[in-house]
Coordinates of C-alpha atoms in Angstrom, one line a residue:
Chain A
M1 CA 95.9 142.9 14.2
K2 CA 93.1 142.2 16.7
N3 CA 91.3 145.5 18.2
K4 CA 93.0 146.4 21.4
N5 CA 90.7 148.9 22.5
I6 CA 89.0 148.5 26.1
K7 CA 86.2 149.7 26.8
L8 CA 84.8 150.3 31.0
S9 CA 81.6 151.2 32.8
S10 CA 80.8 151.2 35.7
T11 CA 77.9 152.0 38.0
S12 CA 80.6 154.3 40.2
F13 CA 83.2 155.9 39.1
L14 CA 86.0 154.1 38.1
L15 CA 88.9 156.9 38.1
P16 CA 90.3 156.6 34.5
N17 CA 93.1 158.9 35.2
N18 CA 94.4 156.4 37.8
K19 CA 97.7 154.9 36.7
N20 CA 97.2 151.5 38.2
W21 CA 94.3 151.0 35.3
D22 CA 97.8 150.6 32.9
F23 CA 98.2 147.3 34.7
L24 CA 94.9 146.5 32.3
A25 CA 96.4 147.7 29.0
N26 CA 98.0 150.8 28.0
S27 CA 96.2 153.9 28.8
K28 CA 96.1 154.6 24.8
N29 CA 93.7 151.0 24.4
V30 CA 91.2 152.0 27.4
S31 CA 88.3 154.0 27.6
F32 CA 86.0 154.9 30.2
T33 CA 82.0 156.0 29.4
E34 CA 80.9 158.5 31.8
Y35 CA 80.1 157.3 35.2
G36 CA 77.4 155.6 36.2
D37 CA 77.3 154.5 32.1
I38 CA 77.0 150.9 32.3
F39 CA 74.2 151.3 29.2
G40 CA 76.7 153.5 27.2
T41 CA 78.9 150.2 27.1
L42 CA 76.1 148.2 26.9
N43 CA 74.6 150.1 23.5
S44 CA 78.1 150.5 22.0
K45 CA 78.5 149.7 18.9
E46 CA 82.0 150.3 18.2
K47 CA 84.7 147.3 17.5
T48 CA 86.6 146.7 20.9
L49 CA 88.6 144.0 22.1
A50 CA 86.4 143.4 25.1
D51 CA 84.0 145.9 26.9
I52 CA 83.8 145.5 30.8
V53 CA 81.0 145.9 32.4
T54 CA 81.3 146.8 36.3
I55 CA 78.3 146.4 38.4
F56 CA 78.5 147.2 42.1
L57 CA 75.2 146.0 43.6
P58 CA 74.9 149.1 45.9
D59 CA 74.6 151.3 43.1
L60 CA 71.6 149.4 42.3
I61 CA 69.6 148.2 45.1
D62 CA 68.9 150.1 48.4
Y63 CA 70.7 147.5 50.4
L64 CA 70.1 149.8 54.1
K65 CA 66.3 149.5 53.5
T66 CA 66.3 145.6 55.3
E67 CA 63.4 146.1 56.8
N68 CA 60.8 146.8 54.2
F69 CA 63.3 145.2 51.7
N70 CA 61.2 144.2 48.5
Q71 CA 62.2 141.5 46.4
K72 CA 60.3 141.4 44.0
I73 CA 61.6 144.8 43.1
E74 CA 65.0 144.5 43.4
I75 CA 64.9 141.1 41.4
N76 CA 62.6 142.7 38.7
K77 CA 66.5 145.1 38.2
I78 CA 68.7 142.7 38.3
L79 CA 66.0 140.6 35.5
N80 CA 65.9 144.1 33.0
I81 CA 69.8 144.3 33.8
G82 CA 70.0 140.7 32.7
K83 CA 67.5 141.5 29.2
L84 CA 70.0 144.7 28.6
I85 CA 72.8 142.4 28.7
E86 CA 71.4 139.2 26.7
R87 CA 70.2 142.3 23.8
R88 CA 73.6 143.7 24.1
L89 CA 75.3 140.0 23.1
K90 CA 72.7 139.4 20.7
L91 CA 73.6 142.6 18.7
N92 CA 77.4 142.9 19.0
K93 CA 79.7 139.9 18.9
N94 CA 82.4 142.1 20.9
N95 CA 83.6 140.4 24.5
L96 CA 81.7 141.3 27.3
I97 CA 83.3 141.1 30.7
V98 CA 80.7 141.7 33.2
C99 CA 82.0 142.1 36.5
V100 CA 79.2 141.9 40.2
S101 CA 80.8 142.8 43.7
E102 CA 78.0 142.8 46.3
F103 CA 80.4 145.4 48.0
L104 CA 79.4 143.5 51.0
F105 CA 78.5 145.1 55.1
N106 CA 78.7 141.5 57.2
N107 CA 77.0 142.1 60.7
I108 CA 77.7 138.6 62.1
I109 CA 74.7 138.6 64.7
I110 CA 72.3 139.1 61.7
S111 CA 74.1 137.1 59.2
S112 CA 73.9 134.1 61.7
K113 CA 70.1 134.2 61.3
N114 CA 69.1 136.0 58.0
Q115 CA 70.7 135.6 54.5
R116 CA 71.8 139.5 53.2
T117 CA 70.2 141.0 50.8
T118 CA 72.6 141.5 48.8
Q119 CA 73.6 138.1 48.5
K120 CA 70.5 136.8 47.9
V121 CA 70.4 139.1 44.8
K122 CA 74.0 138.8 44.2
H123 CA 73.7 134.8 44.2
F124 CA 70.4 135.3 41.6
F125 CA 72.2 138.0 39.4
I126 CA 75.7 135.3 38.9
E127 CA 73.5 132.2 38.2
L128 CA 71.6 134.2 35.8
L129 CA 75.0 135.4 33.9
Y130 CA 76.6 132.0 34.0
N131 CA 73.2 131.0 32.2
L132 CA 73.8 133.7 29.6
A133 CA 76.8 132.8 29.1
K134 CA 76.3 128.7 28.2
K135 CA 74.9 130.7 25.1
F136 CA 77.0 133.0 24.5
E137 CA 80.6 132.2 24.2
N138 CA 81.5 136.0 23.9
L139 CA 80.4 136.7 27.5
Y140 CA 82.7 136.4 30.9
I141 CA 81.8 137.0 34.2
V142 CA 84.5 138.2 36.8
D143 CA 83.1 138.1 40.6
I144 CA 84.9 140.8 42.1
D145 CA 84.1 139.8 45.9
E146 CA 86.0 136.3 45.3
I147 CA 89.3 138.3 44.0
F148 CA 89.2 140.9 46.4
F149 CA 89.0 138.1 49.8
E150 CA 92.2 136.5 48.1
Y151 CA 93.8 140.0 49.3
G152 CA 92.1 141.2 51.8
Y153 CA 88.7 143.0 51.3
L154 CA 89.1 146.0 53.0
K155 CA 92.2 147.2 51.5
C156 CA 90.6 146.5 48.1
F157 CA 87.6 149.3 48.5
D158 CA 87.4 152.8 50.4
Q159 CA 84.6 154.2 51.4
R160 CA 86.4 157.5 51.4
N161 CA 86.7 157.4 48.0
Y162 CA 83.1 156.9 47.2
Y163 CA 82.0 160.0 49.8
L164 CA 84.9 162.1 47.8
S165 CA 84.6 161.1 44.1
R166 CA 82.2 157.9 44.3
C167 CA 84.5 155.6 43.1
R168 CA 83.9 152.4 45.5
L169 CA 87.6 151.2 45.0
S170 CA 90.7 151.7 46.4
T171 CA 94.0 152.5 44.4
F172 CA 94.8 148.7 45.7
G173 CA 91.5 148.2 44.4
I174 CA 92.1 149.5 41.2
E175 CA 95.1 148.0 40.7
I176 CA 93.8 144.4 41.9
F177 CA 91.0 144.4 39.4
A178 CA 92.8 145.2 36.5
K179 CA 95.7 143.0 36.8
N180 CA 93.1 140.2 37.1
L181 CA 90.8 141.5 34.3
K182 CA 94.3 141.4 32.1
K183 CA 94.9 137.8 32.6
I184 CA 91.4 137.7 31.1
I185 CA 92.0 139.8 28.0
D186 CA 95.7 137.8 28.1
R187 CA 93.5 134.3 27.2
I188 CA 91.8 136.0 25.1
N189 CA 94.5 137.6 22.9
F190 CA 96.7 134.4 23.7
T191 CA 96.4 130.7 23.4
N192 CA 97.5 128.8 26.4
K193 CA 100.7 126.9 26.9
K194 CA 100.6 123.2 26.2
V195 CA 103.7 120.9 28.0
L196 CA 104.4 120.6 31.6
L197 CA 107.6 119.9 32.4
L198 CA 108.5 118.8 35.7
D199 CA 111.2 117.9 37.5
C200 CA 111.1 113.8 39.3
D201 CA 113.3 114.0 42.8
N202 CA 112.2 116.7 45.2
T203 CA 109.1 117.5 42.7
L204 CA 106.6 115.0 42.1
W205 CA 108.1 112.8 44.9
G206 CA 110.6 113.8 48.2
G207 CA 113.8 112.1 48.6
V208 CA 116.3 111.8 46.0
L209 CA 115.3 108.4 43.5
G210 CA 118.6 107.2 43.0
E211 CA 120.0 107.8 46.7
D212 CA 117.0 106.7 49.3
G213 CA 115.7 104.1 46.4
I214 CA 111.5 103.0 45.2
E215 CA 111.6 102.4 48.7
N216 CA 112.1 105.3 50.5
I217 CA 110.6 108.3 48.5
K218 CA 107.8 110.1 50.1
I219 CA 104.7 109.7 48.1
G220 CA 101.5 108.6 50.1
Q221 CA 99.2 109.3 52.7
D222 CA 101.7 110.4 55.5
G223 CA 102.8 114.0 56.3
L224 CA 105.0 116.0 53.5
G225 CA 104.5 112.5 51.0
Y226 CA 100.8 113.7 51.4
A227 CA 101.7 117.2 50.2
F228 CA 103.8 115.6 47.2
L229 CA 100.7 113.5 47.0
E230 CA 98.2 116.6 46.8
F231 CA 101.0 118.4 44.1
Q232 CA 100.7 115.3 41.9
K233 CA 96.5 115.2 41.9
A234 CA 96.8 118.5 40.9
I235 CA 99.4 117.5 38.1
K236 CA 96.7 115.0 36.7
R237 CA 94.4 117.8 36.3
I238 CA 96.1 120.1 34.8
K239 CA 96.6 117.2 32.2
E240 CA 92.8 116.4 31.7
S241 CA 92.3 119.9 30.6
G242 CA 94.6 118.8 27.4
I243 CA 98.5 119.8 28.8
L244 CA 101.0 117.6 27.9
L245 CA 103.3 116.3 30.7
V246 CA 106.8 115.7 29.9
L247 CA 109.5 114.5 32.7
V248 CA 113.1 116.2 32.8
S249 CA 114.9 114.9 35.2
K250 CA 118.6 113.9 36.1
N251 CA 118.2 110.3 36.8
S252 CA 118.3 106.7 35.1
K253 CA 115.4 107.0 33.3
E254 CA 114.4 102.7 34.0
D255 CA 114.6 104.4 38.1
V256 CA 111.7 106.4 36.6
E257 CA 109.6 104.4 34.8
N258 CA 110.0 101.4 37.4
V259 CA 108.3 104.4 39.6
L260 CA 105.9 105.5 37.8
K261 CA 104.9 102.1 36.8
K262 CA 105.3 100.2 40.3
H263 CA 105.0 102.5 43.3
Q264 CA 101.5 101.6 44.8
A265 CA 101.1 105.8 45.6
M266 CA 101.8 107.5 42.7
V267 CA 99.3 109.1 40.9
I268 CA 100.8 109.6 37.5
R269 CA 101.2 106.8 35.6
H270 CA 103.5 105.7 32.8
N271 CA 100.2 106.1 30.3
D272 CA 100.0 110.3 32.0
V273 CA 103.4 110.8 30.3
T274 CA 103.8 112.2 27.2
A275 CA 107.8 111.6 26.7
Y276 CA 110.5 111.7 29.0
K277 CA 113.5 113.6 29.1
V278 CA 115.3 111.7 31.7
N279 CA 119.1 111.5 31.4
W280 CA 122.1 113.4 32.6
N281 CA 121.8 115.7 29.7
E282 CA 121.5 119.3 30.5
K283 CA 117.7 120.0 30.7
F284 CA 117.6 123.3 28.4
I285 CA 119.0 120.3 25.5
N286 CA 116.7 117.9 26.6
I287 CA 113.6 120.8 26.0
K288 CA 115.0 122.1 23.0
Q289 CA 115.1 118.8 21.5
L290 CA 111.9 118.0 22.7
S291 CA 110.1 120.9 21.0
K292 CA 111.5 119.3 17.9
D293 CA 109.8 115.7 18.5
L294 CA 106.4 117.3 19.9
Q295 CA 106.7 120.2 16.8
L296 CA 105.7 123.0 19.3
G297 CA 107.4 126.1 20.0
L298 CA 109.4 127.3 23.2
D299 CA 106.4 129.6 23.9
S300 CA 104.4 126.8 24.6
F301 CA 106.2 125.3 27.4
V302 CA 106.2 125.7 31.5
F303 CA 109.1 124.0 32.7
W304 CA 108.3 123.2 36.8
D305 CA 111.4 122.1 39.2
D306 CA 112.3 122.6 42.8
N307 CA 116.2 123.7 41.7
P308 CA 116.9 127.4 41.7
I309 CA 120.0 126.2 39.7
E310 CA 118.2 124.3 37.3
R311 CA 115.5 127.3 36.6
E312 CA 118.4 129.5 35.9
K313 CA 120.3 127.6 33.5
V314 CA 116.4 127.2 31.6
K315 CA 115.7 130.9 31.9
L316 CA 118.9 132.1 30.9
N317 CA 119.0 129.8 27.8
L318 CA 115.7 129.3 27.3
K319 CA 114.0 132.4 26.9
E320 CA 110.8 131.4 25.6
V321 CA 110.2 128.6 28.4
S322 CA 107.8 130.1 31.1
V323 CA 109.7 129.1 34.4
I324 CA 107.2 128.4 37.6
D325 CA 109.4 129.8 41.1
P326 CA 107.4 127.1 42.8
D327 CA 106.5 128.5 46.6
K328 CA 108.9 127.7 49.3
D329 CA 106.6 125.7 50.9
I330 CA 105.2 122.4 49.2
A331 CA 102.4 122.8 50.9
H332 CA 101.2 125.5 49.0
W333 CA 102.0 124.2 45.7
S334 CA 98.7 122.2 44.2
K335 CA 96.9 125.4 44.9
Q336 CA 99.8 127.6 43.1
L337 CA 99.8 125.2 39.9
L338 CA 95.6 125.0 40.0
E339 CA 95.8 129.0 39.8
Y340 CA 98.5 128.8 36.8
E341 CA 96.7 131.3 34.6
G342 CA 99.3 130.0 31.7
F343 CA 97.3 126.6 31.1
S344 CA 94.0 128.2 31.7
K345 CA 91.4 128.0 29.2
F346 CA 87.7 128.9 28.8
L347 CA 86.5 125.6 27.3
T348 CA 87.5 122.7 27.6
T349 CA 86.8 120.2 24.1
K350 CA 86.8 116.4 23.9
E351 CA 89.5 116.9 22.2
D352 CA 91.9 118.3 24.8
K353 CA 90.8 115.0 27.1
K354 CA 92.6 113.0 23.8
K355 CA 95.7 115.0 23.8
T356 CA 98.5 113.1 25.6
I357 CA 97.8 109.5 23.2
Q358 CA 97.9 112.2 20.3
Y359 CA 100.8 113.5 20.7
K360 CA 102.3 110.2 22.1
Q361 CA 101.6 108.9 18.2
R362 CA 103.2 111.9 17.0
A363 CA 106.5 111.1 18.4
S364 CA 106.4 107.7 17.3
F365 CA 105.3 108.5 13.6
I366 CA 108.4 110.5 13.8
Q367 CA 110.6 108.1 15.6
N368 CA 109.5 105.5 12.9
K369 CA 110.1 107.6 9.8
P370 CA 113.6 107.0 9.2
K371 CA 113.5 103.4 9.1
F372 CA 111.7 103.5 5.9
N373 CA 114.3 104.9 2.9
N374 CA 111.0 105.8 1.0
E375 CA 109.1 108.7 2.8
K376 CA 106.2 107.6 0.3
S377 CA 106.2 104.3 0.8
Y378 CA 106.2 104.6 4.5
L379 CA 103.1 106.6 4.5
K380 CA 101.1 104.2 2.1
S381 CA 101.9 101.7 5.4
I382 CA 99.7 103.8 7.5
K383 CA 97.2 103.7 6.3
L384 CA 96.0 107.0 6.4
K385 CA 92.2 107.3 6.4
P386 CA 91.1 111.2 6.0
S387 CA 87.3 112.0 6.2
L388 CA 85.0 115.3 5.6
V389 CA 82.9 116.1 8.2
K390 CA 80.5 119.2 8.6
I391 CA 80.5 122.1 10.5
N392 CA 77.2 121.3 13.2
K393 CA 76.4 122.0 17.1
S394 CA 78.7 118.7 17.9
T395 CA 81.5 120.1 15.9
I396 CA 81.7 123.8 16.1
S397 CA 83.4 124.1 19.3
R398 CA 86.3 122.2 18.0
A399 CA 86.3 124.6 15.0
V400 CA 86.1 127.1 16.8
Q401 CA 88.7 126.1 19.1
M402 CA 91.0 125.5 15.8
C403 CA 90.0 128.9 14.9
Q404 CA 91.7 130.5 17.8
K405 CA 94.7 128.6 18.4
T406 CA 96.3 127.4 14.7
N407 CA 99.3 129.4 14.4
Q408 CA 101.5 127.6 11.9
F409 CA 99.3 125.8 9.1
N410 CA 97.5 128.7 9.1
L411 CA 96.9 130.5 5.0
R412 CA 95.1 133.7 7.0
T413 CA 94.8 133.7 10.3
V414 CA 91.1 135.2 10.7
R415 CA 90.1 134.3 14.4
Y416 CA 86.3 133.2 13.7
N417 CA 84.0 132.8 16.9
A418 CA 80.9 130.6 17.1
N419 CA 78.9 132.9 15.5
E420 CA 80.6 134.0 12.6
L421 CA 81.7 130.7 11.6
F422 CA 78.0 129.3 12.1
E423 CA 77.3 132.8 9.5
I424 CA 80.1 131.6 6.9
N425 CA 79.0 128.5 7.1
K426 CA 75.2 129.3 6.0
K427 CA 75.8 131.4 2.9
N428 CA 79.5 129.6 2.0
I429 CA 81.4 125.9 1.0
C430 CA 82.5 125.0 4.8
F431 CA 83.7 121.3 6.3
L432 CA 86.2 120.1 8.9
I433 CA 88.9 117.3 8.1
N434 CA 89.2 114.0 10.3
L435 CA 92.4 111.9 10.3
S436 CA 92.8 108.3 11.6
D437 CA 96.1 106.5 10.5
S438 CA 97.7 103.0 12.2
Y439 CA 98.8 104.7 14.7
G440 CA 95.2 106.1 15.6
D441 CA 92.2 108.2 15.6
H442 CA 93.6 111.7 15.6
G443 CA 90.4 113.8 15.4
I444 CA 89.4 116.7 13.9
V445 CA 92.3 118.6 12.5
S446 CA 91.3 120.8 10.1
L447 CA 89.4 123.3 9.4
V448 CA 88.4 124.8 5.3
C449 CA 85.9 128.1 4.2
L450 CA 85.5 128.9 0.3
K451 CA 83.9 131.6 -1.0
I452 CA 83.0 131.4 -4.5
V453 CA 84.2 134.6 -5.7
D454 CA 82.3 134.2 -9.6
K455 CA 83.0 132.0 -12.7
K456 CA 86.6 132.1 -12.7
Y457 CA 87.6 132.0 -8.6
I458 CA 87.0 130.2 -5.5
F459 CA 88.4 131.5 -2.5
I460 CA 90.2 130.1 0.2
D461 CA 88.9 132.4 3.3
T462 CA 90.5 129.7 6.3
F463 CA 92.6 126.7 5.6
L464 CA 94.3 125.7 9.0
M465 CA 95.5 122.6 10.2
S466 CA 96.7 121.2 13.2
C467 CA 100.4 121.0 13.4
R468 CA 100.6 117.5 15.0
I469 CA 99.6 115.8 12.0
L470 CA 102.4 117.7 10.0
G471 CA 104.1 115.4 7.6
R472 CA 102.1 113.4 6.1
H473 CA 101.0 115.8 3.2
L474 CA 96.8 115.8 4.6
E475 CA 97.7 119.2 2.8
S476 CA 97.8 117.7 -0.1
W477 CA 95.1 116.0 0.2
I478 CA 92.8 118.8 1.4
L479 CA 93.6 120.9 -1.7
N480 CA 93.0 118.0 -3.9
E481 CA 89.1 117.7 -2.4
I482 CA 89.0 121.8 -3.0
K483 CA 89.9 121.1 -6.5
K484 CA 87.5 118.6 -6.6
I485 CA 84.5 121.2 -5.6
A486 CA 85.8 124.1 -7.8
V487 CA 85.6 121.3 -11.0
K488 CA 82.5 120.3 -9.9
K489 CA 81.2 124.1 -10.3
K490 CA 83.3 124.6 -13.3
I491 CA 85.4 127.0 -11.5
K492 CA 88.6 127.5 -13.3
F493 CA 91.0 128.9 -10.4
I494 CA 91.4 128.5 -7.1
L495 CA 92.3 131.6 -4.8
A496 CA 94.9 132.3 -1.9
Q497 CA 95.7 134.7 0.3
F498 CA 98.9 134.4 2.1
I499 CA 98.9 136.7 5.2
M500 CA 102.2 136.6 6.4
T501 CA 102.4 136.1 10.9
K502 CA 105.4 135.3 13.2
R503 CA 104.8 131.9 12.3
N504 CA 103.0 130.5 9.3
Q505 CA 105.9 130.1 7.0
I506 CA 105.5 126.7 6.3
S507 CA 101.5 127.6 5.0
K508 CA 103.6 129.5 2.4
S509 CA 106.3 126.9 1.9
F510 CA 102.5 124.5 1.4
L511 CA 101.5 127.2 -1.5
E512 CA 104.7 127.1 -3.0
K513 CA 105.1 123.2 -3.2
N514 CA 102.0 122.5 -4.5
N515 CA 101.7 124.0 -7.6
F516 CA 100.1 127.5 -6.5
K517 CA 101.3 130.0 -8.9
R518 CA 101.7 133.4 -7.4
I519 CA 99.9 136.6 -9.0
S520 CA 99.6 140.3 -8.1
I521 CA 96.6 141.6 -6.7
K522 CA 96.2 144.0 -9.9
K523 CA 96.2 141.1 -12.6
L524 CA 93.0 139.1 -10.4
N525 CA 90.8 141.5 -11.5
L526 CA 88.4 140.7 -9.5
N527 CA 84.8 142.0 -10.0
N528 CA 83.1 140.5 -7.0
K529 CA 83.1 143.6 -4.3
D530 CA 82.7 141.8 -1.2
I531 CA 85.7 139.5 -1.8
K532 CA 88.2 142.3 -3.0
K533 CA 87.1 144.1 0.8
I534 CA 87.9 141.0 2.4
I535 CA 91.3 140.1 0.6
S536 CA 93.1 143.8 0.1
K537 CA 92.1 144.6 3.9
K538 CA 95.9 143.0 4.8
N539 CA 99.0 144.7 3.9
K540 CA 101.3 142.2 3.9
S541 CA 100.1 139.5 2.1
D542 CA 100.6 137.3 -1.2
Y543 CA 98.1 136.3 -3.6
Y544 CA 98.2 132.7 -4.8
I545 CA 96.4 130.8 -7.5
F546 CA 95.9 126.9 -8.7
E547 CA 94.5 126.3 -11.8
T548 CA 92.1 123.4 -11.4
T549 CA 93.3 121.3 -14.5
K550 CA 96.9 121.0 -12.9
K551 CA 97.8 118.3 -10.3
V552 CA 98.0 117.4 -6.8
P553 CA 101.7 116.5 -5.5
N554 CA 101.7 113.6 -3.5
I555 CA 98.2 112.4 -3.2
D556 CA 99.1 109.3 -4.7
I557 CA 99.5 108.5 -1.2
Y558 CA 96.0 109.0 -0.3
E559 CA 95.1 106.4 -3.2
K560 CA 94.1 102.7 -2.5
Chain B
M1 CA 112.2 168.2 54.5
K2 CA 114.1 168.8 51.6
N3 CA 113.5 165.3 50.5
D4 CA 109.4 165.5 51.1
E5 CA 109.9 168.0 48.8
K6 CA 111.4 166.2 46.5
K7 CA 108.9 163.8 46.9
I8 CA 105.8 166.3 46.7
I9 CA 107.5 167.5 42.8
L10 CA 107.5 163.8 41.9
A11 CA 103.7 163.5 42.6
L12 CA 102.7 166.2 41.1
K13 CA 104.6 165.1 37.6
K14 CA 103.2 162.2 38.0
T15 CA 99.5 163.3 38.3
F16 CA 99.4 166.6 35.8
T17 CA 101.5 165.0 33.5
K18 CA 100.7 167.8 30.8
S19 CA 101.6 170.4 32.9
K20 CA 104.6 172.5 33.9
I21 CA 105.7 172.0 37.3
P22 CA 107.3 175.1 38.6
K23 CA 110.7 175.5 40.6
N24 CA 108.8 177.0 43.7
I25 CA 106.0 175.1 44.5
S26 CA 104.8 176.1 48.0
K27 CA 102.3 178.5 47.4
L28 CA 100.9 176.2 44.2
K29 CA 96.8 175.5 45.3
L30 CA 94.2 174.1 43.7
G31 CA 93.1 176.2 40.0
D32 CA 96.6 177.3 39.3
L33 CA 97.4 174.0 36.9
K34 CA 94.9 173.4 34.0
E35 CA 94.5 169.9 35.5
W36 CA 93.9 170.8 38.8
D37 CA 90.7 171.1 39.4
S38 CA 88.8 169.2 42.0
L39 CA 89.3 165.1 40.0
G40 CA 92.4 166.2 39.6
N41 CA 92.9 167.6 42.9
F42 CA 92.0 163.9 43.9
H43 CA 94.4 162.5 42.2
L44 CA 96.8 164.2 43.6
I45 CA 96.0 163.5 47.1
L46 CA 95.9 159.8 46.3
E47 CA 99.2 159.8 44.0
I48 CA 100.8 161.4 47.2
E49 CA 99.0 159.0 49.8
K50 CA 101.2 156.2 47.8
V51 CA 104.5 158.4 47.3
F52 CA 104.6 159.0 51.3
N53 CA 102.7 155.5 51.8
C54 CA 100.1 157.2 54.1
R55 CA 96.0 157.8 54.6
F56 CA 94.6 160.9 55.0
E57 CA 91.0 160.5 56.6
T58 CA 88.2 161.6 55.1
K59 CA 87.6 164.9 56.6
V60 CA 91.4 165.8 56.1
F61 CA 91.5 164.5 52.8
S62 CA 88.6 166.7 51.5
E63 CA 90.2 169.8 53.5
I64 CA 93.2 169.8 51.2
K65 CA 93.4 172.1 48.2
S66 CA 97.0 173.2 47.9
I67 CA 100.7 171.9 49.0
K68 CA 100.6 174.0 51.6
D69 CA 97.7 171.8 52.6
I70 CA 100.0 168.5 51.8
K71 CA 103.0 169.8 53.7
E72 CA 101.1 170.4 56.8
N73 CA 99.0 167.3 57.0
L74 CA 102.2 165.3 56.0
K75 CA 103.8 167.0 59.1
K76 CA 100.6 165.7 61.6
N77 CA 101.1 162.3 60.6
E78 CA 104.3 162.4 61.0
N79 CA 104.1 163.3 65.1
R80 CA 101.2 161.1 65.5

């Protein structure tokens, strides 16, 4: 299990006992440093899920001294804090969330001619932080003022609380702050949603296609049609970030395809859509089937439909699917979609942009499979071409992404970050696997890290594979590559550990189907203390060994 | 009035989770409960504000030290 603890510190008091902090996390898991002690967090060596540092600029700079304001001195203060933060990021891999507020007093007359001191300092600080974030992937930045403007700046701060207890926030402010921090914590903990299920009539366009006809649906530059156009632009942006679009609509499929192919004003085109579930079946039945077709869990689906009855049905029958209740006014939809945190991720990789094509390839792979009686001859016919890829600066982001996201085919589900992976890569044997076949280039789909224990064992520290290429026995090919490495080093056994999670049963059956033998940890007789430490940590795990003299099944598919 | 008393007890219970709240609270004041120190007092008044959906000004807030003070100031709030 991941560490759940969160440690907060701030330049002002944060009212630790306030119930509204429960919006961030269970109070058992949240701790606060002494009032004003941000260095306590920046110097802390405890392992936490995240350290949160909140900086209210007026606590650092004397914003009232505008007349003899010495920008150099103030900027130096910020630079010093920046150095502290950078040192903390170098020494400690815990996530660090730095929150900044200008806590502004605005005089419209003065600020119409002069930039506010705090504004200058804040801009400088924020820029410094974003530059650090490019270097350190465990740094996250929150502009508190931006959050609070949405809810009413004056409601979120309470100067009375500051005078009486040195807390700058109001109780409402704590609530809003805690809820927003939780969004970041959640995304650190859980992967984002993967599929957007969209209705068509009165969702993708105005009007009912079956009744109004393609000429009369509302989409384009005028009035209501413009709102739908903007919504489609938002959908397109979501799609570009790697989310799959599927149309789930009670309509004639031919008509809908026709609109996507031929209607001039449409932003969402035929190529943007991964699959059509356009028919007269109940939507939840379509969605269930889709989950099988794409081999994606229902919890990665988000359903958007203007019709409350359809939404209720999906909610009722498929509890795992996130159902969005769209705002009554279409004008707010594009903002609502773009701000929906389920789809947001911290970084978008090159692979994300290829997602739509890759899943389409998978769907056609699965649909074509039954045409061949013999699975092997089918797999041979699609010309599978795996290749090994090194971990380096250009591939690390994909490696980390897979490490953080892969749930199903993942033997140990250890979530490494970039620094950790680079470290492991230095001392051990690590590689990525790229796969292409006649359905296209699937990109990098697997990560393997091996640790040599002694002359007898080589330990599989990490073996994970993207679920979208399952069914090609690529895992067997990879095992064979591991075997080759072991044989070269004259090592007799490949040692695997299976740590059970809710979703990785498939990795266990891989071991069982590929000539691995289960063994008790005592029988392993391990001498290497480091490895002993690594593998005995987890309770719910099984150990397996593979004798390198044995054959790996199914690899003839890959032989030319 | 009875309803107000219930609401105050609720706020006391929510704020001072480790303390036993006596049945008669009318004479209760800062220092009477282990958790009711100056910071506890601050939390209690914030909770009272939440329960009664009101806001005490800085001067009033800083003078509230007992249940009696709370009741009196809630009344003043109502009379406005």
